[in-house]
């Protein structure tokens, strides 16, 4: 996507919104020859449309001659965001993932293009490291440019107080779908959009995808389907099925796929898990200036998909059971689909616990949140907010929110926050003028009409205090996602999964363990079912630990798969 030379004559094509040169690369003649091994060359006439907004699994296109324009619909107008000349290629991460493309590719000048199908493109990324690096760098740069360009190919219209609006925006953000939000409470543009599309306020929320699709009152499944976020068909099979796409699950995905295993990874929300809600992780090795949990998760997801991992979300597990012959497991989803795999890795992590207070659920997404990301920061601009918790996640969230909120009140039960929070974060809290620490303070009640407006407090065991705030962020310990697992899979008193040496004889007897060996390090009481990361009993609640467990478990999986292959050969 290069800037057009200034001496080139003007055309009647749509106005350009050219991205920077960093998003582009021109292949040399020798590189083109290497690329030809993976694709087929086709001639196209001027005006031919190669792909359209809404298409899935589009080819990677390399221009051999002629020119390809890339167009998007932004705020109702068609804009050109790039043009490819000989040696250059189209596409972004949707080419890698097979997700819905939000652009249209049209031949501005007749020519020849090299078409590389998604299947062959995946093979190219694995077999040719140098070319793989070129594509991945460009795709990531293009997606990053889309986030900062101001283009709005997707528009979400809805109320600030509508929890569905928040859930849709959260899903799009986790999958790096750039979008604009128009608050229907006070933005006059919302009314104009509804009128233009023939909708009324009863149709809110509305999601517009360019010019090709308008969704009225969609649920998350509708949005996922519209953007191709979950392309796994019923009956899909793999060597390894990974449940959970947080740091542990993504690490297991990357290492398993890079070592030749076929991998399916599912998640209830999107890549990142609990770590994805961290605004800035400053003590993760190799990132001296820190990295946001969202950026870390997005990079890991791209890395996994580069090696052929198929990631699907939102996809919620409902039941896990072994096949009759004992060689594989079947995972059934809430939506009825079933997947099969020889090994299963449970990396469902943990969610922040909910306060046992009346009416909490009615304020979730309407003033109560469980993560502090740019999306939440946008909501509480110049407002007073409360952060509940004394761990590192609470500290990171408070520091981040202090950049946009008027005041941030950190509430925690302990007398000294240093008992549970890293020193560097405590000092950051103490040195930030608009952050106020409230030790020995708990929430007694939530108050509000439709949206949170006030919290009643208990300070030092005494009631009577209150805090006027429309936003509360809860970071108060974790509960594991394990209620969907079979009863024979051993867990501890709090629901965290037992693995390896934590398993007792009674656990194995209950699960009818029949192998001659004992469970390996991260293996559960069910053979070839593993647990890694925060969901595992005794795990250290750190991103680095989760990544380590997710990578190490792959060697155990290889050994177990070799074991069943040997049994099959003998029998």
PDB file of N, CA and C in Angstrom, residues 31-116:
ATOM      1  N   UNK A  31      11.784 -13.565  -4.797  1.00  0.00           N
ATOM      2  CA  UNK A  31      10.740 -13.884  -3.817  1.00  0.00           C
ATOM      3  C   UNK A  31       9.428 -14.237  -4.516  1.00  0.00           C
ATOM      4  N   UNK A  32       9.136 -13.555  -5.629  1.00  0.00           N
ATOM      5  CA  UNK A  32       7.937 -13.882  -6.396  1.00  0.00           C
ATOM      6  C   UNK A  32       8.006 -15.325  -6.894  1.00  0.00           C
ATOM      7  N   UNK A  33       9.172 -15.743  -7.324  1.00  0.00           N
ATOM      8  CA  UNK A  33       9.333 -17.126  -7.792  1.00  0.00           C
ATOM      9  C   UNK A  33       9.063 -18.117  -6.666  1.00  0.00           C
ATOM     10  N   UNK A  34       9.505 -17.799  -5.464  1.00  0.00           N
ATOM     11  CA  UNK A  34       9.220 -18.668  -4.323  1.00  0.00           C
ATOM     12  C   UNK A  34       7.720 -18.712  -4.035  1.00  0.00           C
ATOM     13  N   UNK A  35       7.075 -17.563  -4.148  1.00  0.00           N
ATOM     14  CA  UNK A  35       5.645 -17.490  -3.876  1.00  0.00           C
ATOM     15  C   UNK A  35       4.825 -18.267  -4.899  1.00  0.00           C
ATOM     16  N   UNK A  36       5.303 -18.335  -6.134  1.00  0.00           N
ATOM     17  CA  UNK A  36       4.570 -19.045  -7.191  1.00  0.00           C
ATOM     18  C   UNK A  36       4.346 -20.520  -6.851  1.00  0.00           C
ATOM     19  N   UNK A  37       5.216 -21.078  -5.999  1.00  0.00           N
ATOM     20  CA  UNK A  37       5.073 -22.490  -5.620  1.00  0.00           C
ATOM     21  C   UNK A  37       3.798 -22.735  -4.821  1.00  0.00           C
ATOM     22  N   UNK A  38       3.242 -21.675  -4.241  1.00  0.00           N
ATOM     23  CA  UNK A  38       2.088 -21.838  -3.355  1.00  0.00           C
ATOM     24  C   UNK A  38       0.780 -21.346  -3.971  1.00  0.00           C
ATOM     25  N   UNK A  39       0.827 -20.777  -5.186  1.00  0.00           N
ATOM     26  CA  UNK A  39      -0.392 -20.208  -5.745  1.00  0.00           C
ATOM     27  C   UNK A  39      -0.521 -20.391  -7.235  1.00  0.00           C
ATOM     28  N   UNK A  40      -1.548 -19.764  -7.786  1.00  0.00           N
ATOM     29  CA  UNK A  40      -1.823 -19.801  -9.219  1.00  0.00           C
ATOM     30  C   UNK A  40      -2.035 -18.383  -9.727  1.00  0.00           C
ATOM     31  N   UNK A  41      -1.500 -18.100 -10.903  1.00  0.00           N
ATOM     32  CA  UNK A  41      -1.629 -16.776 -11.508  1.00  0.00           C
ATOM     33  C   UNK A  41      -2.892 -16.716 -12.365  1.00  0.00           C
ATOM     34  N   UNK A  42      -3.640 -15.623 -12.236  1.00  0.00           N
ATOM     35  CA  UNK A  42      -4.863 -15.430 -13.021  1.00  0.00           C
ATOM     36  C   UNK A  42      -4.899 -14.004 -13.554  1.00  0.00           C
ATOM     37  N   UNK A  43      -5.387 -13.864 -14.789  1.00  0.00           N
ATOM     38  CA  UNK A  43      -5.547 -12.543 -15.391  1.00  0.00           C
ATOM     39  C   UNK A  43      -6.906 -11.958 -15.002  1.00  0.00           C
ATOM     40  N   UNK A  44      -6.924 -10.628 -14.794  1.00  0.00           N
ATOM     41  CA  UNK A  44      -8.169  -9.953 -14.415  1.00  0.00           C
ATOM     42  C   UNK A  44      -8.296  -8.649 -15.189  1.00  0.00           C
ATOM     43  N   UNK A  45      -9.518  -8.348 -15.608  1.00  0.00           N
ATOM     44  CA  UNK A  45      -9.763  -7.131 -16.375  1.00  0.00           C
ATOM     45  C   UNK A  45      -9.955  -5.944 -15.441  1.00  0.00           C
ATOM     46  N   UNK A  46      -9.837  -4.749 -15.979  1.00  0.00           N
ATOM     47  CA  UNK A  46     -10.081  -3.539 -15.191  1.00  0.00           C
ATOM     48  C   UNK A  46     -11.515  -3.542 -14.666  1.00  0.00           C
ATOM     49  N   UNK A  47     -11.672  -3.217 -13.387  1.00  0.00           N
ATOM     50  CA  UNK A  47     -12.991  -3.185 -12.770  1.00  0.00           C
ATOM     51  C   UNK A  47     -13.411  -4.492 -12.128  1.00  0.00           C
ATOM     52  N   UNK A  48     -12.638  -5.548 -12.346  1.00  0.00           N
ATOM     53  CA  UNK A  48     -13.000  -6.838 -11.757  1.00  0.00           C
ATOM     54  C   UNK A  48     -12.876  -6.771 -10.233  1.00  0.00           C
ATOM     55  N   UNK A  49     -13.863  -7.355  -9.527  1.00  0.00           N
ATOM     56  CA  UNK A  49     -13.847  -7.399  -8.071  1.00  0.00           C
ATOM     57  C   UNK A  49     -13.279  -8.747  -7.628  1.00  0.00           C
ATOM     58  N   UNK A  50     -12.192  -8.696  -6.888  1.00  0.00           N
ATOM     59  CA  UNK A  50     -11.503  -9.925  -6.469  1.00  0.00           C
ATOM     60  C   UNK A  50     -12.039 -10.453  -5.148  1.00  0.00           C
ATOM     61  N   UNK A  51     -12.422  -9.558  -4.253  1.00  0.00           N
ATOM     62  CA  UNK A  51     -13.071  -9.949  -3.008  1.00  0.00           C
ATOM     63  C   UNK A  51     -13.953  -8.790  -2.567  1.00  0.00           C
ATOM     64  N   UNK A  52     -14.990  -9.119  -1.810  1.00  0.00           N
ATOM     65  CA  UNK A  52     -15.957  -8.107  -1.398  1.00  0.00           C
ATOM     66  C   UNK A  52     -16.115  -8.094   0.110  1.00  0.00           C
ATOM     67  N   UNK A  53     -16.470  -6.947   0.623  1.00  0.00           N
ATOM     68  CA  UNK A  53     -16.764  -6.824   2.049  1.00  0.00           C
ATOM     69  C   UNK A  53     -17.760  -7.904   2.468  1.00  0.00           C
ATOM     70  N   UNK A  54     -17.415  -8.636   3.523  1.00  0.00           N
ATOM     71  CA  UNK A  54     -18.277  -9.715   3.998  1.00  0.00           C
ATOM     72  C   UNK A  54     -17.810 -11.094   3.601  1.00  0.00           C
ATOM     73  N   UNK A  55     -16.866 -11.192   2.644  1.00  0.00           N
ATOM     74  CA  UNK A  55     -16.337 -12.497   2.244  1.00  0.00           C
ATOM     75  C   UNK A  55     -15.474 -13.087   3.358  1.00  0.00           C
ATOM     76  N   UNK A  56     -15.462 -14.412   3.445  1.00  0.00           N
ATOM     77  CA  UNK A  56     -14.607 -15.115   4.398  1.00  0.00           C
ATOM     78  C   UNK A  56     -13.575 -15.946   3.642  1.00  0.00           C
ATOM     79  N   UNK A  57     -12.463 -16.229   4.312  1.00  0.00           N
ATOM     80  CA  UNK A  57     -11.388 -17.070   3.751  1.00  0.00           C
ATOM     81  C   UNK A  57     -10.947 -16.566   2.377  1.00  0.00           C
ATOM     82  N   UNK A  58     -10.661 -15.275   2.274  1.00  0.00           N
ATOM     83  CA  UNK A  58     -10.222 -14.715   0.995  1.00  0.00           C
ATOM     84  C   UNK A  58      -8.785 -15.127   0.700  1.00  0.00           C
ATOM     85  N   UNK A  59      -8.456 -15.172  -0.588  1.00  0.00           N
ATOM     86  CA  UNK A  59      -7.092 -15.511  -0.998  1.00  0.00           C
ATOM     87  C   UNK A  59      -6.127 -14.390  -0.641  1.00  0.00           C
ATOM     88  N   UNK A  60      -4.877 -14.766  -0.434  1.00  0.00           N
ATOM     89  CA  UNK A  60      -3.816 -13.767  -0.400  1.00  0.00           C
ATOM     90  C   UNK A  60      -3.468 -13.454  -1.850  1.00  0.00           C
ATOM     91  N   UNK A  61      -3.452 -12.186  -2.210  1.00  0.00           N
ATOM     92  CA  UNK A  61      -3.257 -11.769  -3.605  1.00  0.00           C
ATOM     93  C   UNK A  61      -1.964 -10.980  -3.742  1.00  0.00           C
ATOM     94  N   UNK A  62      -1.092 -11.424  -4.663  1.00  0.00           N
ATOM     95  CA  UNK A  62       0.144 -10.705  -4.966  1.00  0.00           C
ATOM     96  C   UNK A  62       0.026 -10.176  -6.394  1.00  0.00           C
ATOM     97  N   UNK A  63       0.223  -8.889  -6.552  1.00  0.00           N
ATOM     98  CA  UNK A  63       0.090  -8.262  -7.862  1.00  0.00           C
ATOM     99  C   UNK A  63       1.350  -8.536  -8.694  1.00  0.00           C
ATOM    100  N   UNK A  64       1.152  -9.175  -9.850  1.00  0.00           N
ATOM    101  CA  UNK A  64       2.258  -9.416 -10.781  1.00  0.00           C
ATOM    102  C   UNK A  64       2.300  -8.334 -11.855  1.00  0.00           C
ATOM    103  N   UNK A  65       1.122  -7.839 -12.246  1.00  0.00           N
ATOM    104  CA  UNK A  65       1.032  -6.703 -13.170  1.00  0.00           C
ATOM    105  C   UNK A  65      -0.314  -6.029 -12.947  1.00  0.00           C
ATOM    106  N   UNK A  66      -0.430  -4.767 -13.370  1.00  0.00           N
ATOM    107  CA  UNK A  66      -1.661  -4.027 -13.154  1.00  0.00           C
ATOM    108  C   UNK A  66      -1.684  -3.387 -11.769  1.00  0.00           C
ATOM    109  N   UNK A  67      -2.886  -3.042 -11.313  1.00  0.00           N
ATOM    110  CA  UNK A  67      -3.036  -2.408 -10.003  1.00  0.00           C
ATOM    111  C   UNK A  67      -4.337  -2.844  -9.346  1.00  0.00           C
ATOM    112  N   UNK A  68      -4.243  -3.150  -8.047  1.00  0.00           N
ATOM    113  CA  UNK A  68      -5.404  -3.554  -7.254  1.00  0.00           C
ATOM    114  C   UNK A  68      -5.689  -2.486  -6.217  1.00  0.00           C
ATOM    115  N   UNK A  69      -6.910  -1.948  -6.228  1.00  0.00           N
ATOM    116  CA  UNK A  69      -7.322  -0.972  -5.228  1.00  0.00           C
ATOM    117  C   UNK A  69      -8.063  -1.683  -4.089  1.00  0.00           C
ATOM    118  N   UNK A  70      -7.858  -1.192  -2.863  1.00  0.00           N
ATOM    119  CA  UNK A  70      -8.563  -1.716  -1.697  1.00  0.00           C
ATOM    120  C   UNK A  70      -9.482  -0.616  -1.175  1.00  0.00           C
ATOM    121  N   UNK A  71     -10.789  -0.927  -1.090  1.00  0.00           N
ATOM    122  CA  UNK A  71     -11.801   0.053  -0.743  1.00  0.00           C
ATOM    123  C   UNK A  71     -12.549  -0.384   0.512  1.00  0.00           C
ATOM    124  N   UNK A  72     -12.967   0.590   1.314  1.00  0.00           N
ATOM    125  CA  UNK A  72     -13.809   0.306   2.479  1.00  0.00           C
ATOM    126  C   UNK A  72     -14.943   1.310   2.520  1.00  0.00           C
ATOM    127  N   UNK A  73     -16.003   0.945   3.253  1.00  0.00           N
ATOM    128  CA  UNK A  73     -17.097   1.879   3.508  1.00  0.00           C
ATOM    129  C   UNK A  73     -16.881   2.479   4.874  1.00  0.00           C
ATOM    130  N   UNK A  74     -16.714   3.789   4.909  1.00  0.00           N
ATOM    131  CA  UNK A  74     -16.451   4.508   6.157  1.00  0.00           C
ATOM    132  C   UNK A  74     -17.447   5.648   6.267  1.00  0.00           C
ATOM    133  N   UNK A  75     -18.269   5.584   7.342  1.00  0.00           N
ATOM    134  CA  UNK A  75     -19.282   6.625   7.572  1.00  0.00           C
ATOM    135  C   UNK A  75     -20.164   6.818   6.340  1.00  0.00           C
ATOM    136  N   UNK A  76     -20.500   5.698   5.675  1.00  0.00           N
ATOM    137  CA  UNK A  76     -21.398   5.739   4.535  1.00  0.00           C
ATOM    138  C   UNK A  76     -20.739   6.070   3.215  1.00  0.00           C
ATOM    139  N   UNK A  77     -19.447   6.414   3.213  1.00  0.00           N
ATOM    140  CA  UNK A  77     -18.742   6.781   1.984  1.00  0.00           C
ATOM    141  C   UNK A  77     -17.704   5.718   1.636  1.00  0.00           C
ATOM    142  N   UNK A  78     -17.498   5.523   0.336  1.00  0.00           N
ATOM    143  CA  UNK A  78     -16.484   4.583  -0.126  1.00  0.00           C
ATOM    144  C   UNK A  78     -15.134   5.281  -0.178  1.00  0.00           C
ATOM    145  N   UNK A  79     -14.158   4.688   0.474  1.00  0.00           N
ATOM    146  CA  UNK A  79     -12.820   5.274   0.507  1.00  0.00           C
ATOM    147  C   UNK A  79     -11.792   4.226   0.093  1.00  0.00           C
ATOM    148  N   UNK A  80     -10.789   4.701  -0.588  1.00  0.00           N
ATOM    149  CA  UNK A  80      -9.685   3.812  -0.956  1.00  0.00           C
ATOM    150  C   UNK A  80      -8.619   3.930   0.127  1.00  0.00           C
ATOM    151  N   UNK A  81      -8.238   2.801   0.709  1.00  0.00           N
ATOM    152  CA  UNK A  81      -7.222   2.815   1.765  1.00  0.00           C
ATOM    153  C   UNK A  81      -5.901   2.237   1.305  1.00  0.00           C
ATOM    154  N   UNK A  82      -5.842   1.781   0.079  1.00  0.00           N
ATOM    155  CA  UNK A  82      -4.572   1.258  -0.413  1.00  0.00           C
ATOM    156  C   UNK A  82      -4.659   0.884  -1.870  1.00  0.00           C
ATOM    157  N   UNK A  83      -3.504   0.793  -2.512  1.00  0.00           N
ATOM    158  CA  UNK A  83      -3.439   0.346  -3.893  1.00  0.00           C
ATOM    159  C   UNK A  83      -2.146  -0.441  -4.048  1.00  0.00           C
ATOM    160  N   UNK A  84      -2.263  -1.624  -4.648  1.00  0.00           N
ATOM    161  CA  UNK A  84      -1.137  -2.523  -4.780  1.00  0.00           C
ATOM    162  C   UNK A  84      -0.649  -2.519  -6.226  1.00  0.00           C
ATOM    163  N   UNK A  85       0.618  -2.294  -6.389  1.00  0.00           N
ATOM    164  CA  UNK A  85       1.274  -2.327  -7.688  1.00  0.00           C
ATOM    165  C   UNK A  85       2.156  -3.570  -7.737  1.00  0.00           C
ATOM    166  N   UNK A  86       2.772  -3.888  -8.887  1.00  0.00           N
ATOM    167  CA  UNK A  86       3.519  -5.148  -9.014  1.00  0.00           C
ATOM    168  C   UNK A  86       4.500  -5.406  -7.872  1.00  0.00           C
ATOM    169  N   UNK A  87       4.416  -6.625  -7.338  1.00  0.00           N
ATOM    170  CA  UNK A  87       5.281  -7.056  -6.240  1.00  0.00           C
ATOM    171  C   UNK A  87       4.653  -6.864  -4.875  1.00  0.00           C
ATOM    172  N   UNK A  88       3.496  -6.193  -4.803  1.00  0.00           N
ATOM    173  CA  UNK A  88       2.855  -5.918  -3.520  1.00  0.00           C
ATOM    174  C   UNK A  88       1.651  -6.838  -3.313  1.00  0.00           C
ATOM    175  N   UNK A  89       1.178  -6.932  -2.061  1.00  0.00           N
ATOM    176  CA  UNK A  89       0.129  -7.899  -1.746  1.00  0.00           C
ATOM    177  C   UNK A  89      -0.969  -7.251  -0.906  1.00  0.00           C
ATOM    178  N   UNK A  90      -2.157  -7.832  -1.004  1.00  0.00           N
ATOM    179  CA  UNK A  90      -3.320  -7.311  -0.283  1.00  0.00           C
ATOM    180  C   UNK A  90      -3.553  -8.124   0.988  1.00  0.00           C
ATOM    181  N   UNK A  91      -4.495  -7.638   1.814  1.00  0.00           N
ATOM    182  CA  UNK A  91      -4.959  -8.405   2.958  1.00  0.00           C
ATOM    183  C   UNK A  91      -4.414  -7.935   4.283  1.00  0.00           C
ATOM    184  N   UNK A  92      -5.075  -8.417   5.348  1.00  0.00           N
ATOM    185  CA  UNK A  92      -4.588  -8.203   6.710  1.00  0.00           C
ATOM    186  C   UNK A  92      -4.740  -9.525   7.443  1.00  0.00           C
ATOM    187  N   UNK A  93      -4.908  -9.485   8.750  1.00  0.00           N
ATOM    188  CA  UNK A  93      -4.954 -10.724   9.520  1.00  0.00           C
ATOM    189  C   UNK A  93      -6.128 -11.620   9.133  1.00  0.00           C
ATOM    190  N   UNK A  94      -7.158 -11.075   8.486  1.00  0.00           N
ATOM    191  CA  UNK A  94      -8.278 -11.907   8.046  1.00  0.00           C
ATOM    192  C   UNK A  94      -7.829 -12.955   7.031  1.00  0.00           C
ATOM    193  N   UNK A  95      -6.782 -12.662   6.262  1.00  0.00           N
ATOM    194  CA  UNK A  95      -6.238 -13.649   5.328  1.00  0.00           C
ATOM    195  C   UNK A  95      -5.681 -14.847   6.091  1.00  0.00           C
ATOM    196  N   UNK A  96      -5.075 -14.570   7.229  1.00  0.00           N
ATOM    197  CA  UNK A  96      -4.504 -15.629   8.058  1.00  0.00           C
ATOM    198  C   UNK A  96      -5.580 -16.423   8.782  1.00  0.00           C
ATOM    199  N   UNK A  97      -6.580 -15.732   9.336  1.00  0.00           N
ATOM    200  CA  UNK A  97      -7.572 -16.388  10.191  1.00  0.00           C
ATOM    201  C   UNK A  97      -8.773 -16.937   9.434  1.00  0.00           C
ATOM    202  N   UNK A  98      -9.017 -16.411   8.223  1.00  0.00           N
ATOM    203  CA  UNK A  98     -10.210 -16.800   7.486  1.00  0.00           C
ATOM    204  C   UNK A  98     -11.440 -16.014   7.879  1.00  0.00           C
ATOM    205  N   UNK A  99     -11.277 -15.033   8.764  1.00  0.00           N
ATOM    206  CA  UNK A  99     -12.413 -14.242   9.224  1.00  0.00           C
ATOM    207  C   UNK A  99     -12.931 -13.322   8.124  1.00  0.00           C
ATOM    208  N   UNK A 100     -14.045 -12.681   8.406  1.00  0.00           N
ATOM    209  CA  UNK A 100     -14.693 -11.808   7.434  1.00  0.00           C
ATOM    210  C   UNK A 100     -13.799 -10.625   7.072  1.00  0.00           C
ATOM    211  N   UNK A 101     -13.668 -10.373   5.778  1.00  0.00           N
ATOM    212  CA  UNK A 101     -12.926  -9.187   5.360  1.00  0.00           C
ATOM    213  C   UNK A 101     -13.852  -7.979   5.369  1.00  0.00           C
ATOM    214  N   UNK A 102     -13.324  -6.836   5.766  1.00  0.00           N
ATOM    215  CA  UNK A 102     -14.114  -5.608   5.840  1.00  0.00           C
ATOM    216  C   UNK A 102     -13.809  -4.668   4.684  1.00  0.00           C
ATOM    217  N   UNK A 103     -13.145  -5.196   3.655  1.00  0.00           N
ATOM    218  CA  UNK A 103     -12.751  -4.369   2.509  1.00  0.00           C
ATOM    219  C   UNK A 103     -13.179  -5.040   1.210  1.00  0.00           C
ATOM    220  N   UNK A 104     -13.066  -4.281   0.139  1.00  0.00           N
ATOM    221  CA  UNK A 104     -13.330  -4.782  -1.210  1.00  0.00           C
ATOM    222  C   UNK A 104     -12.091  -4.564  -2.060  1.00  0.00           C
ATOM    223  N   UNK A 105     -11.713  -5.566  -2.839  1.00  0.00           N
ATOM    224  CA  UNK A 105     -10.558  -5.459  -3.725  1.00  0.00           C
ATOM    225  C   UNK A 105     -11.004  -5.380  -5.175  1.00  0.00           C
ATOM    226  N   UNK A 106     -10.606  -4.326  -5.854  1.00  0.00           N
ATOM    227  CA  UNK A 106     -11.078  -4.087  -7.223  1.00  0.00           C
ATOM    228  C   UNK A 106      -9.902  -3.708  -8.122  1.00  0.00           C
ATOM    229  N   UNK A 107      -9.849  -4.283  -9.323  1.00  0.00           N
ATOM    230  CA  UNK A 107      -8.760  -3.999 -10.246  1.00  0.00           C
ATOM    231  C   UNK A 107      -8.913  -2.579 -10.809  1.00  0.00           C
ATOM    232  N   UNK A 108      -7.942  -1.733 -10.509  1.00  0.00           N
ATOM    233  CA  UNK A 108      -7.934  -0.376 -11.061  1.00  0.00           C
ATOM    234  C   UNK A 108      -7.334  -0.374 -12.459  1.00  0.00           C
ATOM    235  N   UNK A 109      -6.423  -1.302 -12.696  1.00  0.00           N
ATOM    236  CA  UNK A 109      -5.821  -1.495 -14.020  1.00  0.00           C
ATOM    237  C   UNK A 109      -5.741  -2.990 -14.277  1.00  0.00           C
ATOM    238  N   UNK A 110      -6.063  -3.417 -15.471  1.00  0.00           N
ATOM    239  CA  UNK A 110      -6.035  -4.838 -15.799  1.00  0.00           C
ATOM    240  C   UNK A 110      -4.643  -5.406 -15.531  1.00  0.00           C
ATOM    241  N   UNK A 111      -4.615  -6.662 -15.118  1.00  0.00           N
ATOM    242  CA  UNK A 111      -3.322  -7.265 -14.839  1.00  0.00           C
ATOM    243  C   UNK A 111      -3.449  -8.699 -14.367  1.00  0.00           C
ATOM    244  N   UNK A 112      -2.345  -9.205 -13.864  1.00  0.00           N
ATOM    245  CA  UNK A 112      -2.257 -10.595 -13.411  1.00  0.00           C
ATOM    246  C   UNK A 112      -1.958 -10.630 -11.919  1.00  0.00           C
ATOM    247  N   UNK A 113      -2.702 -11.465 -11.196  1.00  0.00           N
ATOM    248  CA  UNK A 113      -2.502 -11.617  -9.757  1.00  0.00           C
ATOM    249  C   UNK A 113      -2.166 -13.063  -9.444  1.00  0.00           C
ATOM    250  N   UNK A 114      -1.314 -13.243  -8.449  1.00  0.00           N
ATOM    251  CA  UNK A 114      -1.015 -14.573  -7.933  1.00  0.00           C
ATOM    252  C   UNK A 114      -1.969 -14.831  -6.761  1.00  0.00           C
ATOM    253  N   UNK A 115      -2.806 -15.861  -6.893  1.00  0.00           N
ATOM    254  CA  UNK A 115      -3.775 -16.213  -5.858  1.00  0.00           C
ATOM    255  C   UNK A 115      -3.204 -17.334  -4.998  1.00  0.00           C
ATOM    256  N   UNK A 116      -3.140 -17.095  -3.693  1.00  0.00           N
ATOM    257  CA  UNK A 116      -2.718 -18.134  -2.755  1.00  0.00           C
ATOM    258  C   UNK A 116      -3.893 -18.409  -1.827  1.00  0.00           C
TER     259      UNK A 116
END
